[in-house]
GROMACS .gro file of C-alpha atoms in nm:
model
  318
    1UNK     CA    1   0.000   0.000   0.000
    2UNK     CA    2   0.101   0.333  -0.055
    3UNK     CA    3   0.062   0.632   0.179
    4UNK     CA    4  -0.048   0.960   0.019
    5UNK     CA    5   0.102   1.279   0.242
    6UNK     CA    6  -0.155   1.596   0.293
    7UNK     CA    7  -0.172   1.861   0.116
    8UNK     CA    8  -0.120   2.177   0.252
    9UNK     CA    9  -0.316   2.505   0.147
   10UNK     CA   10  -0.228   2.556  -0.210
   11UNK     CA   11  -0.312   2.892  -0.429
   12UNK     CA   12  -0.427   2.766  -0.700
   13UNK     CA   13  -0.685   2.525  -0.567
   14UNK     CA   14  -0.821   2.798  -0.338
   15UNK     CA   15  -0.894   2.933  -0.726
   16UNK     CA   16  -1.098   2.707  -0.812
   17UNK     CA   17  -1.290   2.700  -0.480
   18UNK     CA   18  -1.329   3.112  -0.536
   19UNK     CA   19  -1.439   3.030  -0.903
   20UNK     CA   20  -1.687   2.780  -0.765
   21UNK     CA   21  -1.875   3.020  -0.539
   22UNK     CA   22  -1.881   3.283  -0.793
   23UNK     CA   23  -2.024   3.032  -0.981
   24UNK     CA   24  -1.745   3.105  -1.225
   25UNK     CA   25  -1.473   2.840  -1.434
   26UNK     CA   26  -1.132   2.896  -1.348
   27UNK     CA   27  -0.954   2.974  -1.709
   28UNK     CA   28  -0.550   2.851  -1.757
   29UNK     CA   29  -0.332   2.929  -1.992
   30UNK     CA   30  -0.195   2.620  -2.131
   31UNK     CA   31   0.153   2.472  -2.134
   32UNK     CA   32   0.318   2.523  -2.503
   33UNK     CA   33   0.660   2.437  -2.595
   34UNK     CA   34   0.833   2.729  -2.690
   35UNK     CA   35   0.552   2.999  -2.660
   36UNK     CA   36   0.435   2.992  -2.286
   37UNK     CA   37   0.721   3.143  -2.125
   38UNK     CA   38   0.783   3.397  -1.890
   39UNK     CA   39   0.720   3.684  -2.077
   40UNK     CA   40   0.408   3.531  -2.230
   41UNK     CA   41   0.281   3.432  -1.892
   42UNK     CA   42   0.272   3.775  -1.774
   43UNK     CA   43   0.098   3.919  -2.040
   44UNK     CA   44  -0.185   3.622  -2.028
   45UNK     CA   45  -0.251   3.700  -1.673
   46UNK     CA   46  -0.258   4.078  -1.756
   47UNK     CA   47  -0.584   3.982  -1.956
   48UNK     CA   48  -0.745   3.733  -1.763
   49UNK     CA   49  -0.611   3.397  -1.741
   50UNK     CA   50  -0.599   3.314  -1.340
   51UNK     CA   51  -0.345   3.047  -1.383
   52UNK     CA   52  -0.048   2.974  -1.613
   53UNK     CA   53   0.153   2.662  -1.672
   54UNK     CA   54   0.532   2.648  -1.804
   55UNK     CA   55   0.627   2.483  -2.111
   56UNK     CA   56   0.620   2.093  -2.079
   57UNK     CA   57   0.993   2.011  -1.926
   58UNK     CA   58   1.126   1.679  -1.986
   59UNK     CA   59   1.158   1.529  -1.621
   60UNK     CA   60   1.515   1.386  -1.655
   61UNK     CA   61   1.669   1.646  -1.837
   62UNK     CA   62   1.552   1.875  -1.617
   63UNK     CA   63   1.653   1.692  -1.334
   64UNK     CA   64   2.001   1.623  -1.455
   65UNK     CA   65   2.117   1.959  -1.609
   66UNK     CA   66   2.128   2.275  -1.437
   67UNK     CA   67   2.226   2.373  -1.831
   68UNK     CA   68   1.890   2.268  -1.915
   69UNK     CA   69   1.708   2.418  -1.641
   70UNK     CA   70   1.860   2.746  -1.667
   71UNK     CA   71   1.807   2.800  -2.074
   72UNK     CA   72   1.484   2.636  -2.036
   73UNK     CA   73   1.319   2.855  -1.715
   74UNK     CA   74   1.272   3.192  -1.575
   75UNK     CA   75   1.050   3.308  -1.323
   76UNK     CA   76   0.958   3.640  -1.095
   77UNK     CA   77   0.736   3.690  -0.810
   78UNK     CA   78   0.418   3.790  -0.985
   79UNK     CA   79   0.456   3.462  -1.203
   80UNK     CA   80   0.206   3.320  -0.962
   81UNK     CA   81   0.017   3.076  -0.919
   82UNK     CA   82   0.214   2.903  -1.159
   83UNK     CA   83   0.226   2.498  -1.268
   84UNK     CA   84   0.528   2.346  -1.387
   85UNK     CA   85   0.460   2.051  -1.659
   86UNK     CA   86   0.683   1.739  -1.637
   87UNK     CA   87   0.739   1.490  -1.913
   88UNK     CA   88   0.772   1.153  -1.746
   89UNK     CA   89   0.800   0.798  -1.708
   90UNK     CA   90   0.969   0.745  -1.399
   91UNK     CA   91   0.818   0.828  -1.046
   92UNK     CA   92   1.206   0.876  -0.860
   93UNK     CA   93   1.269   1.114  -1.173
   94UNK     CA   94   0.973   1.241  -1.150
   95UNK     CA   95   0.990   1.321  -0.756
   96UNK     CA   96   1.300   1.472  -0.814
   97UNK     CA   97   1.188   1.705  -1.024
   98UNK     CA   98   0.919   1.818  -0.835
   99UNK     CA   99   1.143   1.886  -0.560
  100UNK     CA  100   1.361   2.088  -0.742
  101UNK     CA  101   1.039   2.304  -0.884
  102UNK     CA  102   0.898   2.294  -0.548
  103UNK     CA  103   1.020   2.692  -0.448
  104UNK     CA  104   0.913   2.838  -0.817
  105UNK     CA  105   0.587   2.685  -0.836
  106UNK     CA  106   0.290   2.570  -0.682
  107UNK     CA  107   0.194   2.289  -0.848
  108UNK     CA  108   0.333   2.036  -1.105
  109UNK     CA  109   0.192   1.864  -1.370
  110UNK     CA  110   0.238   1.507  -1.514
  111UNK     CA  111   0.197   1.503  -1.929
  112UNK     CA  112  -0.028   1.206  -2.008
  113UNK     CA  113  -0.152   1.380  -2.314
  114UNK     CA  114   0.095   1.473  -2.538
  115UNK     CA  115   0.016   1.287  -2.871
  116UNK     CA  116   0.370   1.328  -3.063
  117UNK     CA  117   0.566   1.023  -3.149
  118UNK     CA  118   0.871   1.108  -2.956
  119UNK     CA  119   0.702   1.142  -2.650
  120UNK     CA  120   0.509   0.819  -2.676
  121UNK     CA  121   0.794   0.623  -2.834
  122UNK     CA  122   1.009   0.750  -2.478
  123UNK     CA  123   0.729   0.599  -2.256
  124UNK     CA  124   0.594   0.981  -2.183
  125UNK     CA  125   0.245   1.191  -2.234
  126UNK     CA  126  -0.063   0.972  -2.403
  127UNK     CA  127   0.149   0.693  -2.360
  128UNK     CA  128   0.100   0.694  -1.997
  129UNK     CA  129  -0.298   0.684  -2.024
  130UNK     CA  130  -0.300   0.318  -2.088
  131UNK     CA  131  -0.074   0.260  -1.767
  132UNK     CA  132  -0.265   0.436  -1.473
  133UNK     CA  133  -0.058   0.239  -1.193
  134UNK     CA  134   0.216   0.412  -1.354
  135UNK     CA  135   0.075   0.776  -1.317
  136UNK     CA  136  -0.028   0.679  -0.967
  137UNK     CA  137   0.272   0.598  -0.854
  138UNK     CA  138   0.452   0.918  -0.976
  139UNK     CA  139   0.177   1.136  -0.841
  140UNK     CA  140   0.238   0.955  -0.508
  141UNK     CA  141   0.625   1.001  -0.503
  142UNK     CA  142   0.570   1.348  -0.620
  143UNK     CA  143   0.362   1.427  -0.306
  144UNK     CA  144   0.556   1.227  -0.029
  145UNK     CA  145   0.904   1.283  -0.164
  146UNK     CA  146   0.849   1.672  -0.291
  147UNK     CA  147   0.567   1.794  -0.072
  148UNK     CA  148   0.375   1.923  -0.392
  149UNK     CA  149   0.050   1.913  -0.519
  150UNK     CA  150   0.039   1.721  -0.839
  151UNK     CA  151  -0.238   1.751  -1.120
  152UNK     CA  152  -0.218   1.514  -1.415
  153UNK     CA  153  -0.342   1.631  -1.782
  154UNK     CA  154  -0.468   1.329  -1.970
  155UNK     CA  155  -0.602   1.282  -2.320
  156UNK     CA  156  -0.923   1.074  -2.357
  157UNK     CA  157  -0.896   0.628  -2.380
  158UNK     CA  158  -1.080   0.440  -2.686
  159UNK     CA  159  -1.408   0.414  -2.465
  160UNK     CA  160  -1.611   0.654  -2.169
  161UNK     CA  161  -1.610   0.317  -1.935
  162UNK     CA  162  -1.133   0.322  -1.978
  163UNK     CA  163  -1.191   0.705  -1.980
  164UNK     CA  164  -1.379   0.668  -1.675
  165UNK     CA  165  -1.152   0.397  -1.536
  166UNK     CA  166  -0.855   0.658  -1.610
  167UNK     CA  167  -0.974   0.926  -1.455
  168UNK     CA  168  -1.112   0.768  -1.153
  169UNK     CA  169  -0.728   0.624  -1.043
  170UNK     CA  170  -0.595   0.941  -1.151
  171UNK     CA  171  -0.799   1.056  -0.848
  172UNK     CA  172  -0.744   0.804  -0.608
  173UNK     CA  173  -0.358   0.841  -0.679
  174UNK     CA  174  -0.420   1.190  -0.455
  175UNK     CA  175  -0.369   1.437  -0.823
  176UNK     CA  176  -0.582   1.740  -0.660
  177UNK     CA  177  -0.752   1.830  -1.058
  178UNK     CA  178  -0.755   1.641  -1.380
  179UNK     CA  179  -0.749   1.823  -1.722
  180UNK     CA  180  -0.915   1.652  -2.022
  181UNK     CA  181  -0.808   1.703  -2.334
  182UNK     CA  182  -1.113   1.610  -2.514
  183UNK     CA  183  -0.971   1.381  -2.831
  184UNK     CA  184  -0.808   1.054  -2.834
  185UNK     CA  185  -0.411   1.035  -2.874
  186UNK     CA  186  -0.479   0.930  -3.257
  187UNK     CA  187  -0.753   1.195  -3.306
  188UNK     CA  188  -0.629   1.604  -3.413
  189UNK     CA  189  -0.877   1.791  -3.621
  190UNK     CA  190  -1.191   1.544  -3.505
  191UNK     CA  191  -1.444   1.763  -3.316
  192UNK     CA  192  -1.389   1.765  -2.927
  193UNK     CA  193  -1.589   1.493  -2.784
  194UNK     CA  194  -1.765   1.725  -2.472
  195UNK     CA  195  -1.986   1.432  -2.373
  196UNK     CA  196  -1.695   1.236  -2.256
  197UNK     CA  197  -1.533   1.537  -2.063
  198UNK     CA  198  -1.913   1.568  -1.919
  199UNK     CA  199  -1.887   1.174  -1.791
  200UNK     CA  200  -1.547   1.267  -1.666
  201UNK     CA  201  -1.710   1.541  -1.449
  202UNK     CA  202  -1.961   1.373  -1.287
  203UNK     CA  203  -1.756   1.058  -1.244
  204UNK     CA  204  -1.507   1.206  -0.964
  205UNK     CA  205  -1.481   1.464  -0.698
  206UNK     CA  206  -1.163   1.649  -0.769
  207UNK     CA  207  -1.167   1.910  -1.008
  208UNK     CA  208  -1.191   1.868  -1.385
  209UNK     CA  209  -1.051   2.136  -1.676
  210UNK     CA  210  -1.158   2.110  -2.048
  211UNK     CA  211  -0.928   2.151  -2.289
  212UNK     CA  212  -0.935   2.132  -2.689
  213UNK     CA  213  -1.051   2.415  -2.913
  214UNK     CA  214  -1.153   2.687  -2.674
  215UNK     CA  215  -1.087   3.019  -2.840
  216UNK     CA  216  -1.268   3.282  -2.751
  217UNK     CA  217  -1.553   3.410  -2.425
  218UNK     CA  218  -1.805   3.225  -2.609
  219UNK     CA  219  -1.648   2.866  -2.597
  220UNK     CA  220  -1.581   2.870  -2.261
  221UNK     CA  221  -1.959   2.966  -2.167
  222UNK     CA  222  -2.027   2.695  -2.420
  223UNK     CA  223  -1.759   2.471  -2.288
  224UNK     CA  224  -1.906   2.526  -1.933
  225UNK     CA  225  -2.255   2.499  -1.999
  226UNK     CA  226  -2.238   2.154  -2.183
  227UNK     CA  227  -1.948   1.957  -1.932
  228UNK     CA  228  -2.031   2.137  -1.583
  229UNK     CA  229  -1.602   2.161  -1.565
  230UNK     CA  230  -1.444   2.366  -1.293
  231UNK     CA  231  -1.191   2.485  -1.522
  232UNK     CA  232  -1.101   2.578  -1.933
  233UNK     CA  233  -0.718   2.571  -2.080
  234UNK     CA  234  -0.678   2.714  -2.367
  235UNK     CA  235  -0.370   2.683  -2.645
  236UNK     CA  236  -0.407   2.779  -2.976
  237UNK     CA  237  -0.678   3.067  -2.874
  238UNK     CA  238  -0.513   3.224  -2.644
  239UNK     CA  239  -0.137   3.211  -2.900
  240UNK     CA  240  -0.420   3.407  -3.123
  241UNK     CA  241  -0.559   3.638  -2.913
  242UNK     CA  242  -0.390   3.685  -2.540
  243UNK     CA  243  -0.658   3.856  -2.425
  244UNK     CA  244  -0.968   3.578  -2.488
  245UNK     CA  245  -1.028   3.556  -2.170
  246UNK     CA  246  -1.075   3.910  -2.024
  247UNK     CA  247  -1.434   3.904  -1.967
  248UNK     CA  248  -1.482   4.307  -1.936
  249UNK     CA  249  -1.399   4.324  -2.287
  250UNK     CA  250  -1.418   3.947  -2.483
  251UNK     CA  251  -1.276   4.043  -2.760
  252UNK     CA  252  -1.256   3.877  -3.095
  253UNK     CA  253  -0.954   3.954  -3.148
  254UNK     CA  254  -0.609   4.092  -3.015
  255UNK     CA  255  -0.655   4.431  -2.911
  256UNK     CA  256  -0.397   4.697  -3.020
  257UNK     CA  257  -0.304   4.773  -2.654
  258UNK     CA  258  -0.268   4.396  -2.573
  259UNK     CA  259   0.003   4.379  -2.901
  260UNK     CA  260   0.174   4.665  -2.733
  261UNK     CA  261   0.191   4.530  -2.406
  262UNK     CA  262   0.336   4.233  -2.592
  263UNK     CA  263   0.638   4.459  -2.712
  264UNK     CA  264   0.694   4.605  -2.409
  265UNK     CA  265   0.735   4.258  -2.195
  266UNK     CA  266   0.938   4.059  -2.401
  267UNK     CA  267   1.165   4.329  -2.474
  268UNK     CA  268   1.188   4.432  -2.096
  269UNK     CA  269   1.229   4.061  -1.992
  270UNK     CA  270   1.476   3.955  -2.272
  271UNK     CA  271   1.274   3.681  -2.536
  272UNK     CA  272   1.427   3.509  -2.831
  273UNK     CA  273   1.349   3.676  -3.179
  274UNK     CA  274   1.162   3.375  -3.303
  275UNK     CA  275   0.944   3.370  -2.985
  276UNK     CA  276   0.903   3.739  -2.995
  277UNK     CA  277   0.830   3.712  -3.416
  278UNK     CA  278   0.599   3.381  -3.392
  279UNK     CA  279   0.390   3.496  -3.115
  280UNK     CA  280   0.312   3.858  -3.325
  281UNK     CA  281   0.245   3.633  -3.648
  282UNK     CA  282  -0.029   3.447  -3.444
  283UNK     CA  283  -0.149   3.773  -3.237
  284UNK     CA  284  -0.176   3.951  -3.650
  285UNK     CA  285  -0.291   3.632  -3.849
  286UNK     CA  286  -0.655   3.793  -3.881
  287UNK     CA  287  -0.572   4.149  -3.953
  288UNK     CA  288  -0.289   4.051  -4.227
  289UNK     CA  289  -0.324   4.027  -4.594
  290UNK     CA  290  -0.209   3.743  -4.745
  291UNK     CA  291   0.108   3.969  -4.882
  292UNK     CA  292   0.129   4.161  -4.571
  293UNK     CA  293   0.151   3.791  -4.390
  294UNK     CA  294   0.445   3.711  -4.599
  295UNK     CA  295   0.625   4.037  -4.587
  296UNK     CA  296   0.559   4.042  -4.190
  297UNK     CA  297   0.713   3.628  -4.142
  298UNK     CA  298   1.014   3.699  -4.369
  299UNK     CA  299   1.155   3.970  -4.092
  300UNK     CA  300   1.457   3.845  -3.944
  301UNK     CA  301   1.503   4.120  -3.603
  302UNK     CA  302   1.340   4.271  -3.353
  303UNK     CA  303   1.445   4.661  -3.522
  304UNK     CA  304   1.234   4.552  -3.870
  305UNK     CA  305   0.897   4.418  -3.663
  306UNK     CA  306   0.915   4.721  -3.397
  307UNK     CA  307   0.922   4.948  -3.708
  308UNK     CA  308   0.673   4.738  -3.893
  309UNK     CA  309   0.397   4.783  -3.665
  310UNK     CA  310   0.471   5.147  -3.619
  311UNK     CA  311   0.468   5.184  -3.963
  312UNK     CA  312   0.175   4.924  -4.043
  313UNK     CA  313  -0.040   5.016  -3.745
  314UNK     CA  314   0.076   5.322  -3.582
  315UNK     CA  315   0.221   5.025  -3.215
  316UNK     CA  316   0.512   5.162  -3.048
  317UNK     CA  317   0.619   5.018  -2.716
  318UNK     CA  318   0.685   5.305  -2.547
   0.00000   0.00000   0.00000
């Protein structure tokens, strides 16, 4: 038998029991390799999102290189509450790495739902979702050997009654929420199946977040209204438009003061050019011509897109 050590008070779960009252879903910015970094992070909870995740980190690098750790992560004291995601398939690994996230974060996350082939082939993300005693016991040497609060993100099985199954021991491994990415490991443009997030809901206690296609105010109401979730995560929505989930405003699309706040963050905290570039291309995607798109990508420095935009749009960052 395994023993499972309390959890102490933890920020982000008294989020989702403040959501709950207000009779309100707690909304999460998603973790994305290479886009939801610091700088990004700051900005989405600028405009809404109540809780942020890190990039997925690959456990054992992570745990083996400070190298890794150091090019990989940065944090400040208003990054909060923040989750760090974990790729792993080992619970000492993963333990360890929990520990060392324990003073940045305040929860960490196992990947049981990323779909790529290197991650599966490497025993990590959806390949986990067919071995739950595995997830338990990484969740349970996460707790007792870090301390931490663990959630777990899974993807859905081939049926509701393994979905069920899955997300039942998830629970009773002591993970304090469950997100549900609402598609099958082999499924990507299929329509998100909200009935089986739904059974997911009403089939455990903890708390459950959907996740898959939610892009703007509406979907989440919609989102809400048919699964009864306690939380949304949004990816590719939120890339588009950082601001999606300020509910004063709910706009369609990336406000000019939102692309300027951009600017002035990831020049302020220091961000790669092709993370700076890429997230702009995805923020301007629905204002941008066809030959404005390609003129815009083919910039190669930060000098040519600041004076783009002033010149384009009339965005400075000062």
């Amino acid at each position: 038998t395994h023993s499972v050590a309390p959890m102490a008070d933890n920020a982000v779960l008294r989020i989702f029991e403040e959501k709950r009252r207000e009779g309100q879903v707690v909304r999460i910015c998603a973790p994305m390799v290479r886009y939801s970094r610091l700088a990004f992070r700051k900005l989405v909870r600028a405009h809404g999102a109540d809780v942020a995740y890190t990039p997925m980190f690959v456990a054992e690098s992570f745990v083996e290189s400070q190298r890794a750790r150091d090019a990989d992560f940065r944090t400040c004291p208003e990054d909060r509450p923040l989750v760090m995601q974990f790729a792993a398939n080992n619970s000492v690994v993963f333990g360890a790495a929990a520990q060392l996230a324990k003073p940045y974060c305040d929860v960490v996350d196992l990947n049981c739902g990323c779909p790529q082939r290197w991650a599966m082939q490497e025993g990590y993300g959806s390949a986990l979702i067919k071995s739950p005693d595995k997830i338990r016991d990484m969740v349970i040497q996460a707790r007792n050997q870090a301390g931490m609060a663990v959630s777990v993100k899974v993807r859905l099985r081939e049926n509701d009654a393994r979905t069920i199954d899955l997300a039942r021991q998830v629970e009773h491994s002591g993970a304090v929420w469950l997100t549900v990415h609402g598609r099958t490991p082999e499924q990507r443009g299929q329509p998100v199946n909200h009935s089986a997030i739904k059974l997911v809901k009403e089939s455990i206690g903890i708390p459950v977040v959907a996740n898959g296609d939610i892009c703007s105010e509406e979907d989440v109401q919609l989102v809400r209204n048919l699964t009864g979730v306690d939380g949304v995560m949004a990816a590719r929505g939120i890339l588009a438009n950082p601001a999606m989930y300020d509910q004063a405003t709910a706009p369609a699309t990336v406000p000019t003061e939102v692309v300027r706040h951009w600017l002035q963050l990831a020049l302020e905290i220091g961000t790669p050019f092709p993370c700076f570039h890429h997230h702009l291309i995805y923020m301007l995607e629905p204002v941008l011509s066809r030959s404005d798109k390609r003129e815009f990508n083919s910039l190669t420095s930060t000098v040519s897109v600041l004076d783009y935009l002033e010149r384009r749009f009339g965005i400075t960052c000062s």
